[in-house]
PDB file of C-alpha atoms in Angstrom:
ATOM      1  CA  THR X   1      46.963 -30.717 -88.664  1.00  0.00           C
ATOM      2  CA  ALA X   2      44.868 -28.667 -86.294  1.00  0.00           C
ATOM      3  CA  VAL X   3      41.871 -28.799 -88.643  1.00  0.00           C
ATOM      4  CA  ARG X   4      42.003 -32.574 -88.723  1.00  0.00           C
ATOM      5  CA  ARG X   5      42.145 -32.773 -84.916  1.00  0.00           C
ATOM      6  CA  LEU X   6      39.255 -30.323 -84.598  1.00  0.00           C
ATOM      7  CA  ARG X   7      37.145 -32.230 -87.095  1.00  0.00           C
ATOM      8  CA  ALA X   8      37.852 -35.451 -85.205  1.00  0.00           C
ATOM      9  CA  LYS X   9      36.343 -33.835 -82.123  1.00  0.00           C
ATOM     10  CA  ILE X  10      33.293 -32.058 -83.564  1.00  0.00           C
ATOM     11  CA  GLU X  11      32.276 -34.004 -86.684  1.00  0.00           C
ATOM     12  CA  PRO X  12      30.181 -37.167 -86.485  1.00  0.00           C
ATOM     13  CA  ASP X  13      31.966 -38.321 -89.681  1.00  0.00           C
ATOM     14  CA  ARG X  14      35.232 -36.462 -90.257  1.00  0.00           C
ATOM     15  CA  THR X  15      35.410 -37.682 -93.887  1.00  0.00           C
ATOM     16  CA  ASP X  16      32.139 -35.849 -94.609  1.00  0.00           C
ATOM     17  CA  PRO X  17      32.341 -32.635 -92.557  1.00  0.00           C
ATOM     18  CA  ALA X  18      29.079 -30.954 -91.655  1.00  0.00           C
ATOM     19  CA  HIS X  19      30.310 -28.292 -89.220  1.00  0.00           C
ATOM     20  CA  LEU X  20      33.830 -27.247 -90.220  1.00  0.00           C
ATOM     21  CA  LEU X  21      33.698 -26.663 -93.970  1.00  0.00           C
ATOM     22  CA  THR X  22      36.553 -25.860 -96.310  1.00  0.00           C
ATOM     23  CA  VAL X  23      35.965 -22.662 -98.260  1.00  0.00           C
ATOM     24  CA  TYR X  24      38.150 -22.675-101.362  1.00  0.00           C
ATOM     25  CA  ARG X  25      40.783 -19.895-101.344  1.00  0.00           C
ATOM     26  CA  VAL X  26      39.380 -18.450 -98.093  1.00  0.00           C
ATOM     27  CA  GLY X  27      39.918 -20.933 -95.272  1.00  0.00           C
ATOM     28  CA  TYR X  28      37.334 -22.640 -93.126  1.00  0.00           C
ATOM     29  CA  ARG X  29      33.821 -21.845 -91.976  1.00  0.00           C
ATOM     30  CA  LEU X  30      32.080 -23.163 -88.874  1.00  0.00           C
ATOM     31  CA  VAL X  31      28.388 -23.845 -89.538  1.00  0.00           C
ATOM     32  CA  GLY X  32      25.456 -25.497 -87.822  1.00  0.00           C
ATOM     33  CA  VAL X  33      26.762 -24.982 -84.309  1.00  0.00           C
ATOM     34  CA  GLU X  34      24.534 -23.222 -81.813  1.00  0.00           C
ATOM     35  CA  PRO X  35      26.315 -20.687 -79.647  1.00  0.00           C
ATOM     36  CA  MET X  36      26.403 -21.544 -75.968  1.00  0.00           C
ATOM     37  CA  ALA X  37      23.822 -19.733 -73.880  1.00  0.00           C
ATOM     38  CA  PRO X  38      25.352 -17.361 -71.390  1.00  0.00           C
ATOM     39  CA  ARG X  39      25.404 -18.617 -67.827  1.00  0.00           C
ATOM     40  CA  VAL X  40      22.654 -17.029 -65.830  1.00  0.00           C
ATOM     41  CA  GLY X  41      23.468 -16.170 -62.280  1.00  0.00           C
ATOM     42  CA  ARG X  42      23.874 -13.331 -59.885  1.00  0.00           C
ATOM     43  CA  ARG X  43      26.750 -11.079 -60.769  1.00  0.00           C
ATOM     44  CA  ALA X  44      27.992  -8.927 -57.971  1.00  0.00           C
ATOM     45  CA  ALA X  45      28.333  -5.224 -58.600  1.00  0.00           C
ATOM     46  CA  ASP X  46      32.107  -5.517 -58.209  1.00  0.00           C
ATOM     47  CA  GLY X  47      32.370  -8.199 -60.880  1.00  0.00           C
ATOM     48  CA  LEU X  48      32.848 -11.164 -58.556  1.00  0.00           C
ATOM     49  CA  VAL X  49      31.067 -14.155 -60.018  1.00  0.00           C
ATOM     50  CA  GLY X  50      30.426 -17.365 -58.143  1.00  0.00           C
ATOM     51  CA  ARG X  51      31.889 -16.044 -54.896  1.00  0.00           C
ATOM     52  CA  ASP X  52      28.609 -15.572 -53.019  1.00  0.00           C
ATOM     53  CA  ALA X  53      29.429 -18.300 -50.487  1.00  0.00           C
ATOM     54  CA  ASP X  54      32.920 -16.871 -49.950  1.00  0.00           C
ATOM     55  CA  ILE X  55      31.534 -13.364 -49.478  1.00  0.00           C
ATOM     56  CA  GLN X  56      28.939 -14.559 -46.979  1.00  0.00           C
ATOM     57  CA  ALA X  57      31.462 -16.628 -45.021  1.00  0.00           C
ATOM     58  CA  LEU X  58      33.938 -13.764 -44.877  1.00  0.00           C
ATOM     59  CA  GLU X  59      31.221 -11.299 -43.809  1.00  0.00           C
ATOM     60  CA  GLU X  60      30.255 -13.637 -40.960  1.00  0.00           C
ATOM     61  CA  LEU X  61      33.873 -13.965 -39.871  1.00  0.00           C
ATOM     62  CA  VAL X  62      34.421 -10.199 -39.900  1.00  0.00           C
ATOM     63  CA  GLU X  63      31.270  -9.786 -37.807  1.00  0.00           C
ATOM     64  CA  ALA X  64      32.271 -12.463 -35.294  1.00  0.00           C
ATOM     65  CA  GLN X  65      36.044 -11.958 -35.023  1.00  0.00           C
ATOM     66  CA  TRP X  66      38.159  -8.853 -34.521  1.00  0.00           C
ATOM     67  CA  LEU X  67      40.936 -10.217 -36.761  1.00  0.00           C
ATOM     68  CA  VAL X  68      40.399 -12.114 -40.020  1.00  0.00           C
ATOM     69  CA  THR X  69      43.059 -13.067 -42.546  1.00  0.00           C
ATOM     70  CA  VAL X  70      42.411 -14.044 -46.144  1.00  0.00           C
ATOM     71  CA  THR X  71      45.037 -16.391 -47.522  1.00  0.00           C
ATOM     72  CA  GLY X  72      45.662 -18.087 -50.826  1.00  0.00           C
ATOM     73  CA  PRO X  73      47.928 -18.139 -53.843  1.00  0.00           C
ATOM     74  CA  ALA X  74      48.552 -15.024 -55.896  1.00  0.00           C
ATOM     75  CA  GLY X  75      45.849 -14.110 -58.377  1.00  0.00           C
ATOM     76  CA  VAL X  76      42.874 -15.917 -56.840  1.00  0.00           C
ATOM     77  CA  GLY X  77      41.069 -12.696 -55.926  1.00  0.00           C
ATOM     78  CA  LYS X  78      41.845 -12.234 -52.233  1.00  0.00           C
ATOM     79  CA  SER X  79      41.999  -8.445 -52.526  1.00  0.00           C
ATOM     80  CA  ARG X  80      38.799  -8.216 -54.565  1.00  0.00           C
ATOM     81  CA  LEU X  81      36.992 -10.517 -52.143  1.00  0.00           C
ATOM     82  CA  ALA X  82      38.153  -8.539 -49.110  1.00  0.00           C
ATOM     83  CA  SER X  83      37.195  -5.240 -50.775  1.00  0.00           C
ATOM     84  CA  ALA X  84      33.751  -6.571 -51.668  1.00  0.00           C
ATOM     85  CA  VAL X  85      33.156  -7.699 -48.105  1.00  0.00           C
ATOM     86  CA  ALA X  86      34.476  -4.423 -46.689  1.00  0.00           C
ATOM     87  CA  THR X  87      31.979  -2.406 -48.716  1.00  0.00           C
ATOM     88  CA  GLN X  88      29.100  -4.625 -47.618  1.00  0.00           C
ATOM     89  CA  THR X  89      29.774  -4.611 -43.860  1.00  0.00           C
ATOM     90  CA  GLY X  90      28.208  -1.229 -43.194  1.00  0.00           C
ATOM     91  CA  LEU X  91      31.264  -0.299 -41.139  1.00  0.00           C
ATOM     92  CA  GLN X  92      33.481   2.670 -41.791  1.00  0.00           C
ATOM     93  CA  VAL X  93      36.385   1.200 -43.753  1.00  0.00           C
ATOM     94  CA  PHE X  94      39.991   2.365 -43.587  1.00  0.00           C
ATOM     95  CA  ALA X  95      41.712   0.727 -46.554  1.00  0.00           C
ATOM     96  CA  CYS X  96      45.479   0.570 -46.389  1.00  0.00           C
ATOM     97  CA  ASP X  97      47.524  -0.589 -49.369  1.00  0.00           C
ATOM     98  CA  LEU X  98      50.862  -1.803 -48.066  1.00  0.00           C
ATOM     99  CA  ALA X  99      52.392  -2.801 -51.394  1.00  0.00           C
ATOM    100  CA  LEU X 100      55.058  -0.089 -51.198  1.00  0.00           C
ATOM    101  CA  ALA X 101      55.521  -0.129 -47.422  1.00  0.00           C
ATOM    102  CA  ASP X 102      58.886  -1.853 -47.232  1.00  0.00           C
ATOM    103  CA  GLU X 103      59.894  -0.931 -43.679  1.00  0.00           C
ATOM    104  CA  PRO X 104      58.116  -0.241 -40.349  1.00  0.00           C
ATOM    105  CA  ALA X 105      58.229   3.531 -40.901  1.00  0.00           C
ATOM    106  CA  ALA X 106      56.505   3.172 -44.269  1.00  0.00           C
ATOM    107  CA  VAL X 107      53.901   0.846 -42.746  1.00  0.00           C
ATOM    108  CA  ALA X 108      53.186   3.434 -40.045  1.00  0.00           C
ATOM    109  CA  ARG X 109      52.856   6.197 -42.657  1.00  0.00           C
ATOM    110  CA  SER X 110      50.530   4.112 -44.831  1.00  0.00           C
ATOM    111  CA  VAL X 111      48.290   3.105 -41.946  1.00  0.00           C
ATOM    112  CA  GLY X 112      48.298   6.641 -40.557  1.00  0.00           C
ATOM    113  CA  GLU X 113      47.222   8.023 -43.931  1.00  0.00           C
ATOM    114  CA  ALA X 114      44.477   5.396 -44.165  1.00  0.00           C
ATOM    115  CA  VAL X 115      42.989   6.407 -40.814  1.00  0.00           C
ATOM    116  CA  GLY X 116      43.391  10.113 -41.587  1.00  0.00           C
ATOM    117  CA  ILE X 117      46.306  11.103 -39.398  1.00  0.00           C
ATOM    118  CA  GLY X 118      49.951  11.870 -40.063  1.00  0.00           C
ATOM    119  CA  VAL X 119      52.274   9.353 -38.452  1.00  0.00           C
ATOM    120  CA  ARG X 120      56.049   9.261 -38.362  1.00  0.00           C
ATOM    121  CA  MET X 121      58.107   6.525 -36.753  1.00  0.00           C
ATOM    122  CA  ARG X 122      60.036   9.159 -34.812  1.00  0.00           C
ATOM    123  CA  ASP X 123      56.754  10.040 -33.085  1.00  0.00           C
ATOM    124  CA  HIS X 124      56.696   8.788 -29.532  1.00  0.00           C
ATOM    125  CA  ASP X 125      54.000   6.166 -30.141  1.00  0.00           C
ATOM    126  CA  PRO X 126      52.834   5.820 -33.764  1.00  0.00           C
ATOM    127  CA  VAL X 127      50.772   2.713 -32.978  1.00  0.00           C
ATOM    128  CA  GLY X 128      49.121   4.566 -30.124  1.00  0.00           C
ATOM    129  CA  ALA X 129      48.198   7.438 -32.448  1.00  0.00           C
ATOM    130  CA  ILE X 130      46.750   5.007 -34.983  1.00  0.00           C
ATOM    131  CA  THR X 131      44.756   3.076 -32.373  1.00  0.00           C
ATOM    132  CA  SER X 132      43.475   6.288 -30.798  1.00  0.00           C
ATOM    133  CA  ALA X 133      42.183   7.379 -34.198  1.00  0.00           C
ATOM    134  CA  LEU X 134      40.535   3.992 -34.706  1.00  0.00           C
ATOM    135  CA  ALA X 135      38.975   4.078 -31.231  1.00  0.00           C
ATOM    136  CA  THR X 136      37.235   7.397 -31.975  1.00  0.00           C
ATOM    137  CA  HIS X 137      35.374   5.686 -34.825  1.00  0.00           C
ATOM    138  CA  GLY X 138      33.961   2.855 -32.699  1.00  0.00           C
ATOM    139  CA  ARG X 139      33.025  -0.117 -34.879  1.00  0.00           C
ATOM    140  CA  CYS X 140      35.147   0.217 -37.987  1.00  0.00           C
ATOM    141  CA  LEU X 141      37.167  -1.981 -40.307  1.00  0.00           C
ATOM    142  CA  LEU X 142      40.880  -1.635 -40.963  1.00  0.00           C
ATOM    143  CA  LEU X 143      41.526  -3.347 -44.302  1.00  0.00           C
ATOM    144  CA  PHE X 144      45.137  -4.196 -45.102  1.00  0.00           C
ATOM    145  CA  ASP X 145      45.996  -5.134 -48.685  1.00  0.00           C
ATOM    146  CA  ASP X 146      49.278  -6.520 -50.020  1.00  0.00           C
ATOM    147  CA  GLY X 147      50.682  -6.731 -46.520  1.00  0.00           C
ATOM    148  CA  ASP X 148      52.519 -10.055 -46.659  1.00  0.00           C
ATOM    149  CA  HIS X 149      55.944  -8.434 -46.373  1.00  0.00           C
ATOM    150  CA  ALA X 150      54.724  -6.201 -43.516  1.00  0.00           C
ATOM    151  CA  LEU X 151      53.404  -9.056 -41.352  1.00  0.00           C
ATOM    152  CA  PRO X 152      56.130  -8.819 -38.683  1.00  0.00           C
ATOM    153  CA  THR X 153      55.348  -5.134 -38.135  1.00  0.00           C
ATOM    154  CA  LEU X 154      51.576  -5.661 -38.224  1.00  0.00           C
ATOM    155  CA  ALA X 155      51.784  -8.681 -35.908  1.00  0.00           C
ATOM    156  CA  SER X 156      53.561  -6.582 -33.308  1.00  0.00           C
ATOM    157  CA  TRP X 157      50.800  -3.941 -33.564  1.00  0.00           C
ATOM    158  CA  LEU X 158      47.773  -6.238 -33.370  1.00  0.00           C
ATOM    159  CA  PRO X 159      47.653  -6.697 -29.566  1.00  0.00           C
ATOM    160  CA  THR X 160      47.759  -2.912 -29.145  1.00  0.00           C
ATOM    161  CA  ILE X 161      45.020  -2.423 -31.725  1.00  0.00           C
ATOM    162  CA  GLN X 162      42.847  -5.001 -29.998  1.00  0.00           C
ATOM    163  CA  ARG X 163      43.438  -3.496 -26.554  1.00  0.00           C
ATOM    164  CA  ARG X 164      43.089   0.214 -27.436  1.00  0.00           C
ATOM    165  CA  ALA X 165      40.421  -0.006 -30.168  1.00  0.00           C
ATOM    166  CA  PRO X 166      38.388  -3.051 -29.100  1.00  0.00           C
ATOM    167  CA  GLN X 167      35.496  -2.336 -31.473  1.00  0.00           C
ATOM    168  CA  ALA X 168      37.726  -2.122 -34.530  1.00  0.00           C
ATOM    169  CA  ARG X 169      37.874  -5.072 -36.918  1.00  0.00           C
ATOM    170  CA  VAL X 170      40.985  -5.964 -38.912  1.00  0.00           C
ATOM    171  CA  LEU X 171      40.830  -7.694 -42.269  1.00  0.00           C
ATOM    172  CA  LEU X 172      44.244  -8.729 -43.554  1.00  0.00           C
TER     173      LEU X 172
END
């Protein structure tokens, strides 16, 4: 049974239990075990624990490079890490959630909304409008989240962003 396996692991002598006691007509009681002390360490304001080195490395990359991508499997905290770094850079951040942007027109609308302008794909040059808005802000950070499916569209825009808004940083 599970109790027998547990006793085999925690009791010095499982025939004479000292920690996991049988309480007649109630069940079992765990006694004589000290609770583990909580781990002491710096906890970031955003709840990231143990990611100090990752945050520092990503901050340095964003400072040194105009384009930085964060990659990894789903659920490892890429978005939270990127958001934490974005708030610590001191740059004006334009956060763009691309989760629902399923076509180039939707990507343009999402990015346009993030930088504070209205963009439609039927506009003559939506990328130009976006980069012009970014250029007026000087050093800023364009943070793309959930943009894996929009990479072809974003990849085609990146040279224009770099050329027309050279002080802007992109974190993808």
